[in-house]
Amino acid sequence: MKRILLAVVTLTYALGFSTGCAKGKKFNVGRTAASLLISDQQEKQLGLQVKQELETKEKIKYLEDPTVVEYVRNLSTRILQQANKDRPGVKWTINVIDDPKTVNAFATPGGYLYVYTGLLLAADNEAEVAGVMGHEAGHVVGRHSAQAMLLQYGEQAVIEAALGKNAGTVSKIAAGLAGNGASLAFSRGNETEADELGAKYISAVNYDPHGLATFFQKLAAQEGKTPTVLKWLSTHPASADRVVHINQFIQQNRLTGAELGGNQLAAIKQRLRK
């Protein structure tokens, strides 16, 4: 039975497939199959294992400035409260990585979100940072990380990793996340869903929902013209179609929100530059 479900996840992932139900809501087959293959508790344990690997072997360095860390966590909290409406019970953990040369953010199963100081420096306002955080939260809500890991490493290896019985798989996952742009490979459908969820979440707390689209456009304009390592762009291609879709989704769903938070972020960026 589980092999059949994994095959469904594989097909769903490859096609970026979701189907409509009677009430017009999207039903993500991959999400449902992933939830049957790996439990919420196993996701949490897997995320914890990856976090420990990142800290011990990949030697990631967390930012020690409490003002900036608290700023990022407070900004994220309101967004994650919206995410919990779609997936209740996720216990979120926000980590700020001290690496000003890397523009990146990622999420792992179980609600572990990581944002690099380089991303804070690259953004022009809070709405752009909020859009990225909302997008990454969308990956957790949609169980995209779990789907990707199951496909890349196999059901048995992922579950054993969550139980602490497969250090090799955990090492590979952590190395990919911390490496030169390597990360979990999300399908087109997963990325689209995360874009839509991110826009919805930040709009609900009065941030300009266009923040994610403007951040994509900014990174695309800088690609190849700056020494900054744009890791987030390498795993989240900023295609013109993607930006158009985000803007269309905002318009079609009448998402509102006017807060940009440029002044607040400017103060944080000034602290980071010191």
CSV table of C-alpha atoms in Angstrom, one decimal:
chain,number,residue,atom,x,y,z
A,1,MET,CA,0.0,0.0,0.0
A,2,LYS,CA,2.7,2.4,0.9
A,3,ARG,CA,4.6,1.7,-2.3
A,4,ILE,CA,1.4,2.6,-4.2
A,5,LEU,CA,1.1,5.8,-2.3
A,6,LEU,CA,4.7,6.7,-2.9
A,7,ALA,CA,4.0,6.2,-6.6
A,8,VAL,CA,1.1,8.6,-6.3
A,9,VAL,CA,3.5,11.1,-4.7
A,10,THR,CA,6.0,10.6,-7.5
A,11,LEU,CA,3.4,11.2,-10.2
A,12,THR,CA,2.0,14.2,-8.4
A,13,TYR,CA,5.4,15.7,-7.9
A,14,ALA,CA,6.4,15.2,-11.5
A,15,LEU,CA,3.2,16.8,-12.9
A,16,GLY,CA,2.8,19.5,-10.2
A,17,PHE,CA,-0.8,18.0,-10.0
A,18,SER,CA,-3.7,19.2,-7.8
A,19,THR,CA,-7.3,18.6,-8.6
A,20,GLY,CA,-10.5,20.5,-7.7
A,21,CYS,CA,-13.1,19.2,-5.3
A,22,ALA,CA,-16.8,19.8,-5.4
A,23,LYS,CA,-16.5,23.2,-3.7
A,24,GLY,CA,-13.8,24.4,-6.0
A,25,LYS,CA,-10.9,24.1,-3.5
A,26,LYS,CA,-7.7,22.6,-4.5
A,27,PHE,CA,-7.0,19.0,-3.3
A,28,ASN,CA,-3.3,18.3,-3.3
A,29,VAL,CA,-2.9,14.5,-3.9
A,30,GLY,CA,0.9,14.7,-3.1
A,31,ARG,CA,0.2,16.4,0.3
A,32,THR,CA,-2.4,13.7,1.2
A,33,ALA,CA,-0.1,10.8,0.2
A,34,ALA,CA,2.9,12.4,2.1
A,35,SER,CA,0.8,12.7,5.2
A,36,LEU,CA,0.0,9.0,5.0
A,37,LEU,CA,3.6,8.0,4.5
A,38,ILE,CA,5.2,10.1,7.2
A,39,SER,CA,3.5,11.4,10.3
A,40,ASP,CA,3.6,14.9,11.8
A,41,GLN,CA,5.8,13.6,14.6
A,42,GLN,CA,8.2,11.9,12.1
A,43,GLU,CA,8.4,15.2,10.2
A,44,LYS,CA,9.2,17.0,13.4
A,45,GLN,CA,11.9,14.5,14.3
A,46,LEU,CA,13.4,14.7,10.8
A,47,GLY,CA,13.5,18.5,11.0
A,48,LEU,CA,15.3,18.3,14.4
A,49,GLN,CA,17.8,15.8,13.0
A,50,VAL,CA,18.6,18.0,10.1
A,51,LYS,CA,18.9,21.0,12.4
A,52,GLN,CA,21.4,19.2,14.6
A,53,GLU,CA,23.4,18.1,11.5
A,54,LEU,CA,23.5,21.7,10.2
A,55,GLU,CA,24.8,22.9,13.5
A,56,THR,CA,27.4,20.1,14.2
A,57,LYS,CA,28.8,19.1,10.8
A,58,GLU,CA,27.8,21.9,8.5
A,59,LYS,CA,28.9,24.4,11.1
A,60,ILE,CA,26.2,27.0,10.3
A,61,LYS,CA,26.6,30.1,12.5
A,62,TYR,CA,23.5,31.6,14.1
A,63,LEU,CA,23.3,35.4,14.4
A,64,GLU,CA,23.9,36.4,18.0
A,65,ASP,CA,22.3,39.9,17.9
A,66,PRO,CA,19.1,39.5,19.9
A,67,THR,CA,17.5,42.6,18.5
A,68,VAL,CA,17.7,41.3,14.9
A,69,VAL,CA,16.7,37.7,15.9
A,70,GLU,CA,13.7,39.0,17.8
A,71,TYR,CA,12.8,41.2,14.9
A,72,VAL,CA,12.7,38.3,12.4
A,73,ARG,CA,10.8,36.1,14.9
A,74,ASN,CA,8.2,38.7,15.6
A,75,LEU,CA,7.8,39.4,11.9
A,76,SER,CA,7.3,35.7,11.2
A,77,THR,CA,5.0,35.0,14.1
A,78,ARG,CA,2.0,36.8,12.6
A,79,ILE,CA,2.5,35.0,9.3
A,80,LEU,CA,2.9,31.6,10.9
A,81,GLN,CA,-0.3,32.1,12.8
A,82,GLN,CA,-2.1,32.3,9.5
A,83,ALA,CA,-0.2,29.2,8.3
A,84,ASN,CA,-1.5,27.3,11.3
A,85,LYS,CA,-5.0,27.9,10.1
A,86,ASP,CA,-4.2,25.7,7.1
A,87,ARG,CA,-2.1,23.2,9.0
A,88,PRO,CA,-2.9,23.3,12.8
A,89,GLY,CA,-0.4,21.9,15.2
A,90,VAL,CA,2.9,22.9,13.6
A,91,LYS,CA,5.3,24.1,16.2
A,92,TRP,CA,7.5,26.6,14.3
A,93,THR,CA,11.2,27.3,15.0
A,94,ILE,CA,12.8,30.4,13.4
A,95,ASN,CA,16.6,30.4,13.0
A,96,VAL,CA,18.6,33.4,11.7
A,97,ILE,CA,21.9,32.3,10.0
A,98,ASP,CA,24.8,34.8,10.2
A,99,ASP,CA,25.9,34.9,6.6
A,100,PRO,CA,25.6,38.4,5.0
A,101,LYS,CA,26.9,37.2,1.6
A,102,THR,CA,24.2,34.6,1.1
A,103,VAL,CA,20.7,35.5,0.0
A,104,ASN,CA,18.8,32.4,1.1
A,105,ALA,CA,16.0,31.0,3.2
A,106,PHE,CA,14.6,27.5,3.5
A,107,ALA,CA,12.3,25.3,5.5
A,108,THR,CA,12.5,21.7,6.6
A,109,PRO,CA,9.8,19.3,7.8
A,110,GLY,CA,8.3,20.0,11.2
A,111,GLY,CA,8.2,23.7,10.9
A,112,TYR,CA,11.9,24.6,11.0
A,113,LEU,CA,12.5,27.9,9.1
A,114,TYR,CA,15.9,29.4,8.3
A,115,VAL,CA,16.7,32.9,7.0
A,116,TYR,CA,20.1,34.2,6.2
A,117,THR,CA,21.2,37.7,7.1
A,118,GLY,CA,22.1,38.2,3.4
A,119,LEU,CA,18.4,37.9,2.5
A,120,LEU,CA,17.5,40.6,5.0
A,121,LEU,CA,20.2,42.9,3.5
A,122,ALA,CA,18.9,42.2,0.0
A,123,ALA,CA,15.3,43.1,0.7
A,124,ASP,CA,14.1,46.6,0.4
A,125,ASN,CA,11.2,46.3,2.8
A,126,GLU,CA,9.5,44.0,5.3
A,127,ALA,CA,6.8,43.0,2.9
A,128,GLU,CA,9.5,41.3,0.8
A,129,VAL,CA,11.0,39.5,3.8
A,130,ALA,CA,7.4,38.5,4.9
A,131,GLY,CA,6.7,37.2,1.4
A,132,VAL,CA,9.7,34.9,1.5
A,133,MET,CA,8.9,33.7,5.0
A,134,GLY,CA,5.2,33.1,3.9
A,135,HIS,CA,6.4,31.2,0.9
A,136,GLU,CA,8.7,28.9,3.0
A,137,ALA,CA,5.8,28.4,5.5
A,138,GLY,CA,3.7,27.4,2.5
A,139,HIS,CA,6.2,24.6,1.8
A,140,VAL,CA,5.7,23.2,5.3
A,141,VAL,CA,1.9,23.6,5.2
A,142,GLY,CA,1.9,21.8,1.8
A,143,ARG,CA,4.2,19.1,3.1
A,144,HIS,CA,6.4,19.9,0.1
A,145,SER,CA,9.7,19.2,2.0
A,146,ALA,CA,8.4,15.8,3.1
A,147,GLN,CA,7.3,15.0,-0.5
A,148,ALA,CA,10.7,16.0,-1.9
A,149,MET,CA,12.7,14.0,0.7
A,150,LEU,CA,10.6,10.9,0.1
A,151,LEU,CA,11.2,11.1,-3.6
A,152,GLN,CA,14.9,11.9,-3.4
A,153,TYR,CA,15.8,9.5,-0.7
A,154,GLY,CA,13.0,6.9,-0.4
A,155,GLU,CA,10.4,6.3,2.3
A,156,GLN,CA,12.5,3.9,4.4
A,157,ALA,CA,15.6,6.1,4.4
A,158,VAL,CA,13.6,9.2,5.4
A,159,ILE,CA,11.7,7.4,8.2
A,160,GLU,CA,14.9,5.9,9.5
A,161,ALA,CA,16.5,9.3,9.5
A,162,ALA,CA,13.6,10.7,11.5
A,163,LEU,CA,14.2,8.0,14.1
A,164,GLY,CA,17.9,8.7,14.3
A,165,LYS,CA,18.8,5.4,12.5
A,166,ASN,CA,20.1,6.8,9.2
A,167,ALA,CA,22.8,9.4,9.8
A,168,GLY,CA,23.9,9.1,6.2
A,169,THR,CA,20.6,10.4,4.8
A,170,VAL,CA,20.4,13.2,7.3
A,171,SER,CA,23.9,14.2,6.3
A,172,LYS,CA,23.0,14.3,2.7
A,173,ILE,CA,19.9,16.5,3.3
A,174,ALA,CA,21.8,18.9,5.5
A,175,ALA,CA,24.8,19.1,3.1
A,176,GLY,CA,22.4,19.9,0.3
A,177,LEU,CA,20.7,22.7,2.2
A,178,ALA,CA,23.9,24.2,3.4
A,179,GLY,CA,25.9,23.6,0.1
A,180,ASN,CA,26.4,25.6,-3.0
A,181,GLY,CA,22.9,26.4,-3.9
A,182,ALA,CA,21.7,22.7,-3.5
A,183,SER,CA,18.4,22.2,-1.8
A,184,LEU,CA,15.3,20.2,-1.9
A,185,ALA,CA,13.9,19.9,-5.4
A,186,PHE,CA,10.3,21.1,-5.4
A,187,SER,CA,7.9,20.6,-8.3
A,188,ARG,CA,6.4,23.4,-10.3
A,189,GLY,CA,3.1,22.7,-8.6
A,190,ASN,CA,4.7,22.9,-5.1
A,191,GLU,CA,6.3,26.2,-5.9
A,192,THR,CA,3.1,27.7,-7.2
A,193,GLU,CA,1.2,26.6,-4.2
A,194,ALA,CA,3.8,28.0,-1.9
A,195,ASP,CA,3.7,31.3,-3.8
A,196,GLU,CA,0.0,31.5,-3.4
A,197,LEU,CA,0.0,30.6,0.3
A,198,GLY,CA,2.7,33.1,1.0
A,199,ALA,CA,0.8,35.9,-0.7
A,200,LYS,CA,-2.4,34.9,1.2
A,201,TYR,CA,-0.6,34.8,4.6
A,202,ILE,CA,1.1,38.1,4.4
A,203,SER,CA,-2.0,39.8,3.0
A,204,ALA,CA,-3.9,38.6,6.0
A,205,VAL,CA,-1.6,40.5,8.4
A,206,ASN,CA,-1.7,43.7,6.2
A,207,TYR,CA,1.6,43.3,4.4
A,208,ASP,CA,1.6,44.2,0.7
A,209,PRO,CA,1.0,40.8,-0.9
A,210,HIS,CA,3.1,41.9,-3.9
A,211,GLY,CA,6.2,41.7,-1.8
A,212,LEU,CA,7.2,38.2,-3.0
A,213,ALA,CA,6.8,39.2,-6.6
A,214,THR,CA,8.9,42.4,-6.2
A,215,PHE,CA,11.6,40.3,-4.4
A,216,PHE,CA,11.7,37.9,-7.3
A,217,GLN,CA,12.1,40.8,-9.7
A,218,LYS,CA,14.9,42.3,-7.7
A,219,LEU,CA,16.9,39.2,-7.5
A,220,ALA,CA,16.4,38.5,-11.2
A,221,ALA,CA,17.7,42.0,-12.0
A,222,GLN,CA,20.8,41.4,-9.8
A,223,GLU,CA,21.6,37.9,-11.2
A,224,GLY,CA,25.1,37.9,-12.7
A,225,LYS,CA,25.7,41.6,-11.7
A,226,THR,CA,26.6,41.2,-8.1
A,227,PRO,CA,29.0,39.0,-6.1
A,228,THR,CA,26.2,38.2,-3.7
A,229,VAL,CA,25.5,34.5,-3.7
A,230,LEU,CA,21.8,34.3,-4.7
A,231,LYS,CA,21.1,30.8,-3.4
A,232,TRP,CA,17.3,31.4,-3.0
A,233,LEU,CA,17.1,32.4,-6.6
A,234,SER,CA,18.9,29.3,-7.7
A,235,THR,CA,16.3,27.1,-6.1
A,236,HIS,CA,13.3,29.4,-6.8
A,237,PRO,CA,13.7,30.6,-10.4
A,238,ALA,CA,12.2,34.1,-10.9
A,239,SER,CA,10.6,33.5,-14.2
A,240,ALA,CA,8.3,36.2,-15.8
A,241,ASP,CA,5.4,33.7,-15.8
A,242,ARG,CA,5.9,33.2,-12.0
A,243,VAL,CA,5.7,36.9,-11.2
A,244,VAL,CA,2.7,37.3,-13.5
A,245,HIS,CA,0.9,34.3,-11.8
A,246,ILE,CA,1.5,35.8,-8.3
A,247,ASN,CA,0.1,39.2,-9.4
A,248,GLN,CA,-2.9,37.5,-11.0
A,249,PHE,CA,-3.5,35.4,-7.9
A,250,ILE,CA,-3.5,38.5,-5.8
A,251,GLN,CA,-6.0,40.3,-8.1
A,252,GLN,CA,-8.3,37.3,-8.6
A,253,ASN,CA,-8.5,36.7,-4.8
A,254,ARG,CA,-8.8,40.4,-4.0
A,255,LEU,CA,-5.9,40.2,-1.6
A,256,THR,CA,-5.2,43.5,0.1
A,257,GLY,CA,-2.5,44.9,2.4
A,258,ALA,CA,-0.5,48.1,2.3
A,259,GLU,CA,2.2,47.7,4.9
A,260,LEU,CA,5.8,47.7,3.5
A,261,GLY,CA,7.8,48.3,6.7
A,262,GLY,CA,10.7,49.9,4.9
A,263,ASN,CA,11.8,52.0,7.9
A,264,GLN,CA,11.8,49.0,10.3
A,265,LEU,CA,13.9,46.9,8.0
A,266,ALA,CA,16.3,49.8,7.3
A,267,ALA,CA,17.1,50.0,11.0
A,268,ILE,CA,17.8,46.2,11.1
A,269,LYS,CA,20.0,46.4,8.0
A,270,GLN,CA,22.0,49.2,9.6
A,271,ARG,CA,22.7,47.0,12.6
A,272,LEU,CA,23.7,44.1,10.3
A,273,ARG,CA,26.1,46.3,8.4
A,274,LYS,CA,27.9,47.2,11.6
